[in-house]
Short mmCIF file of N, CA, C and O in Angstrom, two decimals:
data_model
loop_
_atom_site.label_atom_id
_atom_site.label_comp_id
_atom_site.label_asym_id
_atom_site.label_seq_id
_atom_site.Cartn_x
_atom_site.Cartn_y
_atom_site.Cartn_z
N UNK A 24 14.29 -6.07 -16.88
CA UNK A 24 14.18 -6.56 -16.71
C UNK A 24 13.41 -6.20 -14.75
O UNK A 24 14.32 -5.22 -14.65
N UNK A 25 12.82 -6.93 -14.38
CA UNK A 25 12.52 -6.52 -12.88
C UNK A 25 13.69 -6.61 -12.19
O UNK A 25 13.93 -7.97 -12.01
N UNK A 26 13.58 -5.50 -11.13
CA UNK A 26 14.74 -5.77 -9.77
C UNK A 26 13.86 -7.15 -8.67
O UNK A 26 12.80 -7.28 -9.06
N UNK A 27 15.49 -7.66 -8.49
CA UNK A 27 14.81 -8.48 -7.27
C UNK A 27 15.55 -8.61 -5.98
O UNK A 27 17.18 -8.23 -6.47
N UNK A 28 15.25 -8.33 -5.18
CA UNK A 28 16.08 -8.10 -3.97
C UNK A 28 15.75 -8.55 -2.46
O UNK A 28 14.38 -9.55 -2.47
N UNK A 29 16.68 -9.70 -2.06
CA UNK A 29 16.82 -10.45 -0.77
C UNK A 29 17.25 -10.05 0.32
O UNK A 29 18.05 -9.33 0.26
N UNK A 30 17.05 -11.18 1.38
CA UNK A 30 17.34 -10.33 2.83
C UNK A 30 16.63 -11.58 4.09
O UNK A 30 16.10 -12.41 3.01
N UNK A 31 17.06 -11.01 4.92
CA UNK A 31 17.15 -12.14 5.70
C UNK A 31 17.33 -11.12 7.59
O UNK A 31 17.87 -10.70 7.40
N UNK A 32 17.11 -12.03 8.18
CA UNK A 32 17.20 -11.54 9.76
C UNK A 32 18.69 -12.09 9.64
O UNK A 32 19.35 -12.15 9.25
N UNK A 33 19.23 -11.99 11.69
CA UNK A 33 20.44 -11.82 11.57
C UNK A 33 21.37 -13.31 11.94
O UNK A 33 22.24 -13.15 11.09
N UNK A 34 19.98 -14.23 12.05
CA UNK A 34 20.52 -15.32 12.13
C UNK A 34 20.63 -16.07 11.26
O UNK A 34 21.06 -17.29 11.17
N UNK A 35 20.01 -15.61 10.04
CA UNK A 35 19.62 -16.52 8.68
C UNK A 35 18.48 -17.28 8.81
O UNK A 35 18.26 -18.21 7.61
N UNK A 36 17.84 -17.15 9.89
CA UNK A 36 16.24 -18.56 9.89
C UNK A 36 15.39 -17.97 8.81
O UNK A 36 14.74 -19.06 8.58
N UNK A 37 15.27 -16.46 8.73
CA UNK A 37 13.98 -16.31 8.06
C UNK A 37 14.98 -15.36 6.72
O UNK A 37 15.60 -14.44 6.94
N UNK A 38 13.98 -15.65 5.70
CA UNK A 38 14.67 -15.15 4.48
C UNK A 38 14.07 -14.40 3.91
O UNK A 38 12.66 -14.98 3.60
N UNK A 39 13.99 -13.84 3.00
CA UNK A 39 12.83 -13.13 2.05
C UNK A 39 13.50 -12.66 0.80
O UNK A 39 14.46 -12.76 0.30
N UNK A 40 11.98 -12.56 -0.48
CA UNK A 40 12.62 -11.78 -1.85
C UNK A 40 11.38 -11.25 -2.15
O UNK A 40 10.56 -11.01 -1.53
N UNK A 41 11.89 -9.98 -2.88
CA UNK A 41 11.11 -8.73 -3.14
C UNK A 41 11.42 -8.20 -4.22
O UNK A 41 12.36 -8.28 -4.88
N UNK A 42 10.15 -8.53 -5.45
CA UNK A 42 10.42 -8.00 -7.02
C UNK A 42 10.09 -6.63 -6.96
O UNK A 42 8.82 -6.22 -6.10
N UNK A 43 10.60 -5.97 -8.01
CA UNK A 43 10.31 -4.89 -8.13
C UNK A 43 10.94 -3.67 -7.30
O UNK A 43 11.90 -3.80 -6.59
N UNK A 44 10.50 -2.33 -7.63
CA UNK A 44 11.18 -1.00 -7.31
C UNK A 44 10.50 -0.93 -5.95
O UNK A 44 9.12 -1.11 -6.03
N UNK A 45 10.83 -0.35 -4.56
CA UNK A 45 9.98 0.31 -3.81
C UNK A 45 9.07 1.50 -4.08
O UNK A 45 9.83 1.84 -4.89
N UNK A 46 8.19 1.21 -3.43
CA UNK A 46 7.04 2.24 -3.45
C UNK A 46 7.62 3.41 -3.37
O UNK A 46 7.48 4.76 -3.41
N UNK A 47 8.12 3.96 -1.91
CA UNK A 47 8.77 4.78 -1.39
C UNK A 47 9.83 3.76 -0.22
O UNK A 47 9.62 3.18 0.15
N UNK A 48 10.74 5.10 -0.01
CA UNK A 48 11.79 4.49 1.14
C UNK A 48 11.45 6.19 2.46
O UNK A 48 11.62 7.03 1.60
N UNK A 49 11.89 5.34 3.16
CA UNK A 49 11.47 6.38 4.38
C UNK A 49 12.42 6.41 5.57
O UNK A 49 12.75 5.26 5.71
N UNK A 50 12.81 7.44 5.87
CA UNK A 50 13.42 7.18 7.60
C UNK A 50 12.92 7.96 8.75
O UNK A 50 12.26 8.89 8.44
N UNK A 51 12.51 7.40 9.33
CA UNK A 51 11.45 7.66 10.59
C UNK A 51 12.19 7.68 11.71
O UNK A 51 13.67 6.96 12.15
N UNK A 52 11.70 8.68 12.63
CA UNK A 52 12.93 9.07 14.08
C UNK A 52 12.15 9.31 15.07
O UNK A 52 12.09 9.75 15.96
N UNK A 53 10.41 8.97 14.91
CA UNK A 53 9.23 8.94 16.33
C UNK A 53 10.23 8.36 17.40
O UNK A 53 10.95 7.06 17.57
N UNK A 54 9.33 8.57 18.00
CA UNK A 54 10.14 7.66 19.58
C UNK A 54 9.66 6.53 19.73
O UNK A 54 10.48 5.56 20.08
N UNK A 55 8.83 6.22 19.26
CA UNK A 55 8.43 4.27 19.20
C UNK A 55 9.89 3.72 17.96
O UNK A 55 9.89 2.83 18.49
N UNK A 56 9.81 4.33 16.86
CA UNK A 56 10.91 3.78 16.02
C UNK A 56 12.16 3.69 16.51
O UNK A 56 12.95 3.25 16.86
N UNK A 57 12.42 4.98 17.68
CA UNK A 57 13.60 4.90 18.09
C UNK A 57 13.65 4.08 19.28
O UNK A 57 14.65 3.55 19.26
N UNK A 58 12.78 3.40 20.20
CA UNK A 58 12.92 2.77 21.33
C UNK A 58 13.08 1.23 20.56
O UNK A 58 13.46 0.30 20.64
N UNK A 59 12.13 1.33 19.75
CA UNK A 59 11.33 -0.46 18.64
C UNK A 59 13.63 -0.52 17.91
O UNK A 59 13.50 -1.72 18.11
N UNK A 60 14.39 -0.19 17.87
CA UNK A 60 15.45 -0.11 17.07
C UNK A 60 16.55 0.34 17.85
O UNK A 60 17.79 -0.40 17.54
N UNK A 61 16.28 1.07 18.82
CA UNK A 61 17.25 1.13 20.00
C UNK A 61 18.33 2.52 18.97
O UNK A 61 19.60 1.81 19.25
N UNK A 62 18.36 3.20 18.34
CA UNK A 62 18.77 4.16 17.62
C UNK A 62 18.17 5.09 17.31
O UNK A 62 17.05 5.58 17.52
N UNK A 63 18.40 6.25 16.91
CA UNK A 63 18.08 7.27 16.64
C UNK A 63 16.77 7.73 15.45
O UNK A 63 16.15 8.48 15.15
N UNK A 64 16.73 6.61 14.40
CA UNK A 64 15.98 6.68 13.51
C UNK A 64 15.85 5.01 12.81
O UNK A 64 17.02 3.96 12.86
N UNK A 65 14.76 4.81 12.08
CA UNK A 65 14.87 3.71 11.17
C UNK A 65 14.61 3.79 9.76
O UNK A 65 14.16 5.13 9.46
N UNK A 66 15.09 3.18 9.08
CA UNK A 66 15.17 3.02 7.59
C UNK A 66 14.31 2.13 7.15
O UNK A 66 14.02 0.80 6.95
N UNK A 67 13.06 2.51 6.32
CA UNK A 67 12.36 0.94 5.75
C UNK A 67 12.32 1.24 4.19
O UNK A 67 11.94 2.91 3.87
N UNK A 68 11.91 0.21 3.48
CA UNK A 68 11.79 0.79 2.03
C UNK A 68 9.99 -0.44 1.71
O UNK A 68 9.79 -1.57 2.34
N UNK A 69 9.12 0.33 1.27
CA UNK A 69 7.87 -0.01 1.34
C UNK A 69 7.39 -0.75 -0.21
O UNK A 69 8.11 -0.01 -1.66
N UNK A 70 6.96 -2.07 -0.45
CA UNK A 70 6.83 -2.51 -1.67
C UNK A 70 5.23 -3.21 -1.45
O UNK A 70 4.37 -3.51 -0.55
N UNK A 71 4.49 -3.12 -2.70
CA UNK A 71 3.09 -3.78 -2.60
C UNK A 71 3.35 -4.74 -1.81
O UNK A 71 4.25 -5.87 -2.12
N UNK A 72 2.17 -5.47 -0.85
CA UNK A 72 2.73 -6.62 -0.48
C UNK A 72 2.88 -7.61 -1.00
O UNK A 72 3.34 -8.60 -0.75
N UNK A 73 1.98 -8.20 -2.37
CA UNK A 73 2.68 -9.12 -2.98
C UNK A 73 3.73 -9.55 -3.68
O UNK A 73 4.04 -10.64 -4.21
N UNK A 74 4.49 -8.29 -3.44
CA UNK A 74 5.96 -8.68 -4.20
C UNK A 74 6.55 -9.00 -3.14
O UNK A 74 7.64 -9.47 -3.16
N UNK A 75 6.41 -9.10 -1.71
CA UNK A 75 7.13 -9.37 -0.72
C UNK A 75 7.22 -11.10 -0.23
O UNK A 75 5.57 -11.25 -0.74
N UNK A 76 8.08 -11.64 -0.48
CA UNK A 76 8.03 -13.33 -0.62
C UNK A 76 8.87 -13.80 0.55
O UNK A 76 9.99 -13.91 0.31
N UNK A 77 8.10 -14.64 1.88
CA UNK A 77 9.23 -14.95 2.90
C UNK A 77 9.46 -16.65 2.27
O UNK A 77 8.43 -16.98 1.96
N UNK A 78 10.94 -16.61 1.85
CA UNK A 78 10.81 -17.86 1.03
C UNK A 78 11.64 -18.86 2.20
O UNK A 78 11.90 -20.05 1.86
N UNK A 79 12.03 -18.76 3.30
CA UNK A 79 12.65 -19.64 4.57
C UNK A 79 12.02 -18.80 5.98
O UNK A 79 12.09 -17.58 6.41
N UNK A 80 11.54 -20.13 6.89
CA UNK A 80 11.20 -19.71 8.05
C UNK A 80 10.11 -18.85 8.34
O UNK A 80 9.11 -18.88 7.26
N UNK A 81 9.73 -18.65 9.53
CA UNK A 81 8.45 -18.02 10.04
C UNK A 81 8.73 -16.53 10.75
O UNK A 81 9.52 -17.04 11.36
N UNK A 82 7.72 -15.77 10.43
CA UNK A 82 8.01 -14.67 11.21
C UNK A 82 7.08 -14.62 12.62
O UNK A 82 6.06 -15.20 11.89
N UNK A 83 7.44 -13.79 13.36
CA UNK A 83 6.06 -13.66 14.64
C UNK A 83 5.44 -12.21 14.48
O UNK A 83 6.71 -11.50 13.78
N UNK A 84 4.63 -12.25 14.69
CA UNK A 84 3.97 -10.50 14.21
C UNK A 84 3.53 -9.99 16.08
O UNK A 84 3.09 -10.84 16.77
N UNK A 85 4.30 -8.72 16.35
CA UNK A 85 4.09 -8.16 17.25
C UNK A 85 3.00 -6.75 16.74
O UNK A 85 3.63 -5.91 16.05
N UNK A 86 1.70 -6.39 17.73
CA UNK A 86 1.09 -5.56 17.34
C UNK A 86 0.67 -4.30 17.98
O UNK A 86 0.29 -4.02 19.16
N UNK A 87 1.37 -3.20 17.50
CA UNK A 87 1.47 -1.77 17.94
C UNK A 87 0.62 -1.04 17.68
O UNK A 87 0.32 -0.73 16.77
N UNK A 88 -0.07 -0.61 19.02
CA UNK A 88 -1.35 0.79 18.28
C UNK A 88 -0.77 2.14 19.07
O UNK A 88 -0.38 2.00 19.93
N UNK A 89 -0.62 3.47 18.08
CA UNK A 89 -0.18 4.21 18.20
C UNK A 89 -0.90 5.04 19.84
O UNK A 89 -2.04 4.89 19.67
N UNK A 90 -0.12 5.86 20.60
CA UNK A 90 -0.52 6.06 21.43
C UNK A 90 -1.28 7.65 20.62
O UNK A 90 -2.00 8.65 21.39
N UNK A 91 -0.32 7.71 20.11
CA UNK A 91 -0.88 9.54 19.41
C UNK A 91 -2.39 9.62 18.41
O UNK A 91 -3.17 10.01 18.06
N UNK A 92 -1.88 8.38 17.35
CA UNK A 92 -3.18 8.62 16.28
C UNK A 92 -4.28 7.44 16.43
O UNK A 92 -5.23 7.07 16.29
N UNK A 93 -3.55 6.16 17.10
CA UNK A 93 -4.52 5.07 17.60
C UNK A 93 -4.58 4.28 16.43
O UNK A 93 -5.11 3.11 16.23
N UNK A 94 -3.77 4.16 15.66
CA UNK A 94 -3.87 3.42 14.57
C UNK A 94 -2.44 2.02 14.61
O UNK A 94 -1.84 2.36 15.71
N UNK A 95 -2.80 1.22 13.92
CA UNK A 95 -1.73 0.33 14.31
C UNK A 95 -0.49 0.08 13.70
O UNK A 95 -0.58 0.05 12.46
N UNK A 96 0.38 -0.84 13.81
CA UNK A 96 1.72 -1.10 13.10
C UNK A 96 1.68 -2.87 13.48
O UNK A 96 2.08 -2.88 14.74
N UNK A 97 2.03 -3.73 12.54
CA UNK A 97 1.99 -4.98 12.78
C UNK A 97 3.46 -5.28 12.60
O UNK A 97 3.83 -5.04 11.18
N UNK A 98 4.55 -5.53 13.39
CA UNK A 98 6.14 -5.22 13.23
C UNK A 98 6.43 -7.16 13.32
O UNK A 98 5.75 -8.21 13.51
N UNK A 99 6.62 -7.96 11.86
CA UNK A 99 7.21 -9.22 11.53
C UNK A 99 8.95 -9.12 12.29
O UNK A 99 9.63 -8.95 11.14
N UNK A 100 8.69 -10.23 13.49
CA UNK A 100 10.44 -10.22 13.22
C UNK A 100 10.87 -11.62 13.24
O UNK A 100 10.07 -12.91 13.54
N UNK A 101 12.18 -12.41 13.64
CA UNK A 101 12.35 -13.55 13.46
C UNK A 101 12.22 -13.98 15.51
O UNK A 101 12.83 -13.26 15.93
N UNK A 102 12.05 -15.39 15.12
CA UNK A 102 11.48 -15.57 16.63
C UNK A 102 12.97 -16.40 17.32
O UNK A 102 12.62 -16.34 18.28
N UNK A 103 13.78 -16.44 16.18
CA UNK A 103 15.24 -17.15 17.06
C UNK A 103 16.18 -15.80 17.68
O UNK A 103 16.71 -15.90 18.81
N UNK A 104 16.29 -14.95 16.24
CA UNK A 104 17.13 -14.10 16.66
C UNK A 104 16.10 -12.55 17.28
O UNK A 104 17.07 -11.37 17.75
N UNK A 105 15.18 -12.27 17.22
CA UNK A 105 14.38 -10.93 17.37
C UNK A 105 14.51 -9.99 16.36
O UNK A 105 13.89 -8.92 16.63
N UNK A 106 15.15 -10.61 15.23
CA UNK A 106 15.48 -9.15 13.82
C UNK A 106 14.07 -8.62 13.50
O UNK A 106 13.48 -9.54 13.06
N UNK A 107 13.63 -7.68 13.64
CA UNK A 107 12.63 -6.98 12.74
C UNK A 107 12.91 -6.99 11.28
O UNK A 107 13.83 -6.48 11.15
N UNK A 108 11.77 -8.06 10.58
CA UNK A 108 12.32 -8.01 9.05
C UNK A 108 11.40 -7.00 8.60
O UNK A 108 11.78 -6.25 7.25
N UNK A 109 9.77 -6.99 8.75
CA UNK A 109 9.05 -6.36 7.75
C UNK A 109 8.01 -5.76 8.73
O UNK A 109 7.47 -5.92 9.89
N UNK A 110 7.43 -4.79 8.38
CA UNK A 110 6.12 -4.19 8.80
C UNK A 110 5.17 -3.70 7.83
O UNK A 110 5.39 -3.85 6.93
N UNK A 111 3.70 -3.45 8.17
CA UNK A 111 2.45 -3.65 8.05
C UNK A 111 1.93 -2.77 8.48
O UNK A 111 2.06 -2.74 10.12
N UNK A 112 1.41 -1.58 8.25
CA UNK A 112 0.54 -0.10 9.19
C UNK A 112 -0.41 0.05 8.40
O UNK A 112 -0.93 -0.22 7.17
N UNK A 113 -1.58 0.52 9.27
CA UNK A 113 -3.16 0.63 9.13
C UNK A 113 -2.78 1.95 8.32
O UNK A 113 -3.65 2.07 7.34
N UNK A 114 -1.94 2.83 8.54
CA UNK A 114 -1.94 4.14 7.58
C UNK A 114 -1.78 3.50 6.47
O UNK A 114 -1.89 4.91 5.47
N UNK A 115 -1.00 2.37 5.85
CA UNK A 115 -0.75 2.41 4.14
C UNK A 115 -1.21 0.95 3.77
O UNK A 115 -0.58 -0.06 3.77
N UNK A 116 -2.09 0.64 3.89
CA UNK A 116 -2.78 -0.38 3.37
C UNK A 116 -2.58 -1.13 1.92
O UNK A 116 -1.81 -0.51 1.48
N UNK A 117 -1.87 -2.35 1.72
CA UNK A 117 -1.69 -2.71 0.86
C UNK A 117 -0.17 -2.75 0.25
O UNK A 117 0.07 -3.36 -0.41
N UNK A 118 0.62 -2.23 1.66
CA UNK A 118 2.13 -2.02 1.73
C UNK A 118 2.66 -2.96 2.76
O UNK A 118 2.45 -2.93 3.72
N UNK A 119 4.18 -3.46 2.44
CA UNK A 119 4.71 -4.40 3.31
C UNK A 119 6.29 -3.41 3.23
O UNK A 119 6.62 -3.41 2.39
N UNK A 120 6.60 -3.16 3.99
CA UNK A 120 7.77 -2.75 4.60
C UNK A 120 8.60 -3.34 4.83
O UNK A 120 8.65 -4.14 5.87
N UNK A 121 10.04 -3.12 4.56
CA UNK A 121 11.29 -4.44 4.54
C UNK A 121 12.03 -2.91 5.52
O UNK A 121 12.51 -1.98 4.54
N UNK A 122 12.71 -3.86 6.92
CA UNK A 122 13.83 -3.09 7.09
C UNK A 122 14.61 -2.89 6.79
O UNK A 122 15.39 -3.73 6.16
N UNK A 123 15.60 -1.57 6.31
CA UNK A 123 16.85 -1.44 5.73
C UNK A 123 17.68 -2.24 5.78
O UNK A 123 19.00 -2.96 4.77
N UNK A 124 18.25 -2.63 7.38
CA UNK A 124 19.19 -3.08 7.21
C UNK A 124 19.16 -4.62 7.34
O UNK A 124 20.30 -5.46 7.36
N UNK A 125 18.09 -5.51 6.75
CA UNK A 125 17.92 -6.52 6.23
C UNK A 125 17.88 -7.25 4.94
O UNK A 125 18.70 -8.43 4.52
N UNK A 126 18.41 -6.22 3.89
CA UNK A 126 18.49 -6.29 2.54
C UNK A 126 20.12 -7.32 2.61
O UNK A 126 20.92 -6.59 3.57
N UNK A 127 19.98 -8.35 1.54
CA UNK A 127 21.73 -8.42 1.35
C UNK A 127 22.45 -7.36 0.74
O UNK A 127 23.95 -7.32 1.43
N UNK A 128 22.05 -6.44 -0.28
CA UNK A 128 22.81 -5.88 -0.35
C UNK A 128 22.38 -4.26 0.05
O UNK A 128 21.33 -3.48 -0.80
N UNK A 129 22.51 -4.01 1.21
CA UNK A 129 21.49 -2.88 2.01
C UNK A 129 22.01 -1.68 1.00
O UNK A 129 21.73 -0.29 1.09
#
């Protein structure tokens, strides 16, 4: 039986469902991730994009281009509470990362 993971933003306006196991899990402590999360690091679980389904609400997208590599990162967040829920990165085509703290069962 395939794994199903669910979660959402802090206020509950955005919900998602992900099927399967993550392709990888990563912890990043770059300066940009520290600033965007207001903590020392962020944790993400990456899945193939077709495995991620937004089941409720809509996400707003902000694109950041790295000063170091020049590559983009598109963060998708709840327009009501501002919680980053997912992101895609130019460096990982076809993958969508889920912010670790947004899973119902982190």
